[in-house]
Short mmCIF file of C-alpha atoms (C1' of nucleotides) in Angstrom, two decimals:
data_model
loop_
_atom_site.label_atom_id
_atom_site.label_comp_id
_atom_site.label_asym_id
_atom_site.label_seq_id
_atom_site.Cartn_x
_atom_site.Cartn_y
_atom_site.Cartn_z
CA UNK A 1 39.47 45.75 36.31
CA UNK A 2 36.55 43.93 37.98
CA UNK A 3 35.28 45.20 40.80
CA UNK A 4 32.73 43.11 42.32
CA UNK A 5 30.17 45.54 45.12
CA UNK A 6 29.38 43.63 47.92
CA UNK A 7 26.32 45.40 49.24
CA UNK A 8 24.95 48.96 48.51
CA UNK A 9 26.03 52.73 50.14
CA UNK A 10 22.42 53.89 51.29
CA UNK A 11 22.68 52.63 54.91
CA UNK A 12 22.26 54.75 58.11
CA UNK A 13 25.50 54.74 60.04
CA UNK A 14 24.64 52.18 62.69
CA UNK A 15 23.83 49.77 59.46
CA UNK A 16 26.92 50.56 57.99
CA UNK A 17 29.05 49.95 61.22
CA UNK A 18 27.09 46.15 62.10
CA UNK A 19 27.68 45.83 58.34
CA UNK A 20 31.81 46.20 58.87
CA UNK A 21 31.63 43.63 61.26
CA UNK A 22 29.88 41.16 59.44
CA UNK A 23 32.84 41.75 56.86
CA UNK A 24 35.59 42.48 58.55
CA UNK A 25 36.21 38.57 59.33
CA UNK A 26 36.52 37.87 55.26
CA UNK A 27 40.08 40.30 55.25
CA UNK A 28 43.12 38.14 54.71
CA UNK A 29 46.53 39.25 56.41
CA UNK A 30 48.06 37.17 56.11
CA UNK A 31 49.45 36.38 52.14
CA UNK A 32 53.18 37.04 51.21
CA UNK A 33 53.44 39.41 47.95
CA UNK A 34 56.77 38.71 46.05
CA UNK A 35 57.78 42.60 44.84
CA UNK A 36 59.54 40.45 42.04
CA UNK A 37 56.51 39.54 40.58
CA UNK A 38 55.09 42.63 40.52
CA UNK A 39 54.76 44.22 37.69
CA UNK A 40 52.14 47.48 38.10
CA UNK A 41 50.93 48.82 41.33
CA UNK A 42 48.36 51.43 41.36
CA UNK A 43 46.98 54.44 43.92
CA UNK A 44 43.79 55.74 44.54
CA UNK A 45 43.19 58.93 45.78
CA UNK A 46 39.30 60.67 46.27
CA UNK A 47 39.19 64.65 45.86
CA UNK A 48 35.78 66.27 47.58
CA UNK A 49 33.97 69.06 46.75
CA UNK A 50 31.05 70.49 49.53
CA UNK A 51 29.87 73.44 47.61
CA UNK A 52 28.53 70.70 45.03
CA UNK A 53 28.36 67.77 47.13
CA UNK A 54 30.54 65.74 44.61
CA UNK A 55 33.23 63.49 44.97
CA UNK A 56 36.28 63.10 42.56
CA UNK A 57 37.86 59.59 42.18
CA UNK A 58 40.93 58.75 40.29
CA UNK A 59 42.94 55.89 40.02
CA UNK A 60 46.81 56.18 38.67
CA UNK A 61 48.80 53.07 37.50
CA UNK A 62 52.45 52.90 37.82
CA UNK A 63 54.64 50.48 36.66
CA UNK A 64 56.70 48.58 39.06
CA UNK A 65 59.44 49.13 40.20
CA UNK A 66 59.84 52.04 37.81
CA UNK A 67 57.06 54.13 39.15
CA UNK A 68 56.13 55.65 35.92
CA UNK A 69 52.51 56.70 34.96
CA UNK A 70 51.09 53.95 32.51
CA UNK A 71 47.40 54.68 33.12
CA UNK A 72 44.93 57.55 34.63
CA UNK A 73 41.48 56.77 35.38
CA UNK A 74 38.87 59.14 36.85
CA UNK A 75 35.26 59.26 38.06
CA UNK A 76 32.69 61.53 39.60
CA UNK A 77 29.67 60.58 42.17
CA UNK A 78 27.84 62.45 44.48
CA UNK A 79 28.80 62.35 48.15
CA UNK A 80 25.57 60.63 50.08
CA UNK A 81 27.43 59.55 52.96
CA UNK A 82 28.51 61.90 55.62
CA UNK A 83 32.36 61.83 56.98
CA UNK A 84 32.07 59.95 60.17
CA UNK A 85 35.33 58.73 61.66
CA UNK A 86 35.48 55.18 61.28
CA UNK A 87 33.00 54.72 58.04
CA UNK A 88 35.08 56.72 55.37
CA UNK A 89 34.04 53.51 52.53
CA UNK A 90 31.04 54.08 52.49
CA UNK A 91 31.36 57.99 51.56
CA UNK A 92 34.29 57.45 49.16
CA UNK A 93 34.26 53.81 47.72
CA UNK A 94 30.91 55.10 45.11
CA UNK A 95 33.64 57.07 43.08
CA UNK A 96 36.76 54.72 43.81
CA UNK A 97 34.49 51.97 42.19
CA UNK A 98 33.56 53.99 39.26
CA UNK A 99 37.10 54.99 38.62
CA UNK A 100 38.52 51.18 39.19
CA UNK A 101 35.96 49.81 36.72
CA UNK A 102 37.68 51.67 34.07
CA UNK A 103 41.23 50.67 34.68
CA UNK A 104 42.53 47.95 32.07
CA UNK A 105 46.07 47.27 33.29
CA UNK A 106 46.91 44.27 35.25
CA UNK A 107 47.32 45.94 38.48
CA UNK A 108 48.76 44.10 41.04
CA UNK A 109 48.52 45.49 44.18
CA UNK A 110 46.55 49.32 45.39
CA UNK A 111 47.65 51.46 47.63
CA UNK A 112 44.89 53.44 49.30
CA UNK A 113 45.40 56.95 51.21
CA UNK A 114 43.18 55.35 54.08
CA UNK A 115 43.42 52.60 56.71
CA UNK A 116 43.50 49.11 56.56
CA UNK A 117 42.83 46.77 59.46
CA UNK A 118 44.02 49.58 61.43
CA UNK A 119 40.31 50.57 61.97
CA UNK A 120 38.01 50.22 65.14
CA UNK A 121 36.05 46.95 63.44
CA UNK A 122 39.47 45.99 61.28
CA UNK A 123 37.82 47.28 58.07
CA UNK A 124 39.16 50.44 56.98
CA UNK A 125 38.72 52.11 53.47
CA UNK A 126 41.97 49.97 52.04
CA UNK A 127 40.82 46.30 53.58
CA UNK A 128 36.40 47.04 52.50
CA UNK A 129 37.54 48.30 48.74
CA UNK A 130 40.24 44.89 49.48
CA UNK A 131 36.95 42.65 49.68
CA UNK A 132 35.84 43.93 46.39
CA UNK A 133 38.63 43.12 44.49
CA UNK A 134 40.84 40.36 43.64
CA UNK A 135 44.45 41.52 44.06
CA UNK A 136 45.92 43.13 47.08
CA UNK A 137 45.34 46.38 48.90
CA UNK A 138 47.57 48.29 51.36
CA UNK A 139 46.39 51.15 53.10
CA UNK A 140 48.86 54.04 53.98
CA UNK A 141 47.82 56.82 55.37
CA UNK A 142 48.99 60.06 56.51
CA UNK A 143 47.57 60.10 60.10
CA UNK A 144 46.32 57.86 62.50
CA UNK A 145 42.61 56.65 63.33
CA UNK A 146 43.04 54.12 66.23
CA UNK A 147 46.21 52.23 68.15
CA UNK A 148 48.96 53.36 70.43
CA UNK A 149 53.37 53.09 69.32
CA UNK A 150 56.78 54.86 69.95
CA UNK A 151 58.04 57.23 67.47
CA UNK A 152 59.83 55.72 65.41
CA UNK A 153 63.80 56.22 64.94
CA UNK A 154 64.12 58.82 62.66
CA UNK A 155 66.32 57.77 60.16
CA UNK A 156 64.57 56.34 56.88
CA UNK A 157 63.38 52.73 56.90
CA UNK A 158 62.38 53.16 60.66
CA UNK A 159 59.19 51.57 61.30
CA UNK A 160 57.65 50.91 65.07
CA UNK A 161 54.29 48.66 65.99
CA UNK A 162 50.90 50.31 65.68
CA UNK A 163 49.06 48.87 68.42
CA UNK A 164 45.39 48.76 69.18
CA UNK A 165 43.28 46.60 71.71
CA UNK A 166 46.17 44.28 72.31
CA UNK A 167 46.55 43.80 68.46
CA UNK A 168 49.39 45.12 66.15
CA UNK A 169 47.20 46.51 63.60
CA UNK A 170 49.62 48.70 61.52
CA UNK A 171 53.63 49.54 61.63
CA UNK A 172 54.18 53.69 61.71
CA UNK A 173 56.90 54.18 58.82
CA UNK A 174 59.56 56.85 58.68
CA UNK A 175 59.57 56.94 54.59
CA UNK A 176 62.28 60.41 55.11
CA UNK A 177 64.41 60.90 57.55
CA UNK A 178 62.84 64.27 59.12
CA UNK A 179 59.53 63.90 58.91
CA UNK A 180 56.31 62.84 59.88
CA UNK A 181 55.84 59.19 59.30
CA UNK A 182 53.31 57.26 57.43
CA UNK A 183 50.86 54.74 59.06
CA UNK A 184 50.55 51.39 57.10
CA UNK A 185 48.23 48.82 57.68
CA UNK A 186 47.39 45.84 56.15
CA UNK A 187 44.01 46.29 53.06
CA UNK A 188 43.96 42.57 52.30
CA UNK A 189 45.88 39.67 51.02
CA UNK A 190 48.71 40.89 52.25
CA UNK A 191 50.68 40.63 54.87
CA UNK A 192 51.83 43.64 57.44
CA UNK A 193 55.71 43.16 56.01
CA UNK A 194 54.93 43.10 52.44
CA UNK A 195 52.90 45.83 52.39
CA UNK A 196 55.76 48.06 54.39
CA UNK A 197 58.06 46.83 51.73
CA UNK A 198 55.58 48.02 48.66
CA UNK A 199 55.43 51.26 50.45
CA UNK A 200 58.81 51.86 50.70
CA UNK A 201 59.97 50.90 47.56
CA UNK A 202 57.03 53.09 46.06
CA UNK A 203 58.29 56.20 48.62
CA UNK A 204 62.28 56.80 47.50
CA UNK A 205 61.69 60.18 46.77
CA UNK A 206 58.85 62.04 49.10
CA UNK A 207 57.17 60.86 52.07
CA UNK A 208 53.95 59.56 50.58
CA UNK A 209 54.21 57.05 48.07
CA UNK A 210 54.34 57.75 44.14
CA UNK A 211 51.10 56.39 43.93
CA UNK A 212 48.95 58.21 46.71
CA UNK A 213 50.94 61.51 45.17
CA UNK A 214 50.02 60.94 41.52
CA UNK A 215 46.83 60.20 42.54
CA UNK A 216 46.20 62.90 44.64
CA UNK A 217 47.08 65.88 42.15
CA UNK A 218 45.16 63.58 39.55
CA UNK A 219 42.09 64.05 41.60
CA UNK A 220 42.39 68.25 42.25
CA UNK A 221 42.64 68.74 38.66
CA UNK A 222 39.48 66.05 37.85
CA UNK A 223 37.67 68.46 40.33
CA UNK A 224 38.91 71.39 38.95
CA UNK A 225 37.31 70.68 35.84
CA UNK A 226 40.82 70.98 33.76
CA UNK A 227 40.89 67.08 33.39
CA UNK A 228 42.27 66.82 30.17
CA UNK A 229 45.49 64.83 30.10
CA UNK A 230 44.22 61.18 31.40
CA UNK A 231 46.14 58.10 29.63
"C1'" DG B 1 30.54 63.68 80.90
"C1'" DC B 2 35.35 64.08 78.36
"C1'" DG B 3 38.52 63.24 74.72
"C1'" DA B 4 39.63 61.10 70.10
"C1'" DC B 5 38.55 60.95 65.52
"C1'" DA B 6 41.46 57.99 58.15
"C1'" DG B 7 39.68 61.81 54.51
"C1'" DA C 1 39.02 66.63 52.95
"C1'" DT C 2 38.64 71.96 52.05
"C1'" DC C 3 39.13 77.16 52.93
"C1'" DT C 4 43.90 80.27 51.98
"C1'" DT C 5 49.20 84.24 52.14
"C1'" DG C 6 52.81 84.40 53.64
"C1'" DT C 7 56.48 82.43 55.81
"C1'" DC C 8 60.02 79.45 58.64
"C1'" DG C 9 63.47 76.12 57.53
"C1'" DC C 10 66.77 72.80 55.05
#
DNA sequence: GCGACAG
DNA sequence: ATCTTGTCGC
């Protein structure tokens, strides 16, 4: 798929924050995605690994809405960027670029274990890798980075406003009754409801969706070296 | 100064 | 994220 880089990774962290904010204003929320339409949907998931400083990348492509495995992409890069809360990209989009670059279904939409909009400059992991492709991205992640809400009810489907600066950035989603909920947050060209809706429908089973999970177990055994069954 | 802080 | 055994709970 093409993947087009904006700019380049070897920035100092106060570059890389004035650069979010001279992107952050290109992220459209606001474009309806018809699940009808849909045909594949794919997750991207980014494995680390300090003792060699590399970082493992894969990308898993599911056909929608059967959410079966149609295509496994992986790549390797070494981690130059430090984690700092708030500039995640720029440490794991090197890898996630690699590994997109590589993927030759017509993917419609990617779901990214990250953030969104739901960031402190409104360009989290899922809306910076959003600018540098062409079809939508929704970021869902597992806990939350910035923004205040109420727990939501806990029966599945549940969903309350993720709220930051006076902004609804995000809606927290119960995907299982029971437990923890999910935080999703607009990547870009989407809209806050469709990409709830893609996460649900990708999440009957387990509370992450079949993509982030694929992708995630994809990624341990790319960095445990036994790699060897990629479509 | 103190607390928070995706993965 | 990653380091790690057993263990509490549905």
């Amino acid at each position: 798929m093409r993947v087009e880089e904006l700019h380049g990774y070897r920035l100092s962290p106060r570059e890389a924050r004035e650069l979010q904010v001279e992107l952050a204003p290109r992220v459209e929320a606001d474009v309806p995605l018809d699940p009808g339409s849909l045909e594949y949907v794919a997750g991207v998931d980014v494995s680390t690994e300090a003792r060699s400083g590399m970082a493992y990348a894969t990308v898993v492509v599911l056909d929608f809405p059967g959410l079966e495995v149609v295509e496994e992409r992986g790549f390797a890069a070494p981690l130059d960027f430090p984690y700092v809360p708030g500039l995640l990209s720029f440490r794991e989009l090197p890898p996630v670029v690699g590994a997109l670059r590589e993927v030759e279904t017509p993917v419609g939409a990617i779901i990214c274990d990250a953030q969104g909009i739901a960031h402190p400059r409104r360009l989290g992991l899922a809306s910076h890798l959003g600018l540098f492709v062409e079809v939508p991205t929704v970021g869902c992640a597992k806990s939350r980075l910035v923004g205040d809400f109420e727990e939501p009810g806990r029966e599945k489907g549940s969903a309350t406003d993720l709220v930051d600066r006076g902004e609804v950035v995000g809606r927290v989603v119960r995907t299982r009754s029971g437990v923890s909920p999910v935080y999703v947050s607009v990547g870009n060209r989407i809209d806050l409801d469709s990409a709830v809706r893609l996460v649900l429908a990708c999440a009957p089973k387990y509370r992450l969706p079949e993509t982030t999970r694929r992708a995630h177990e994809a990624a341990n055994r790319l960095r445990r070296g036994d790699a060897g069954t990629l479509l």
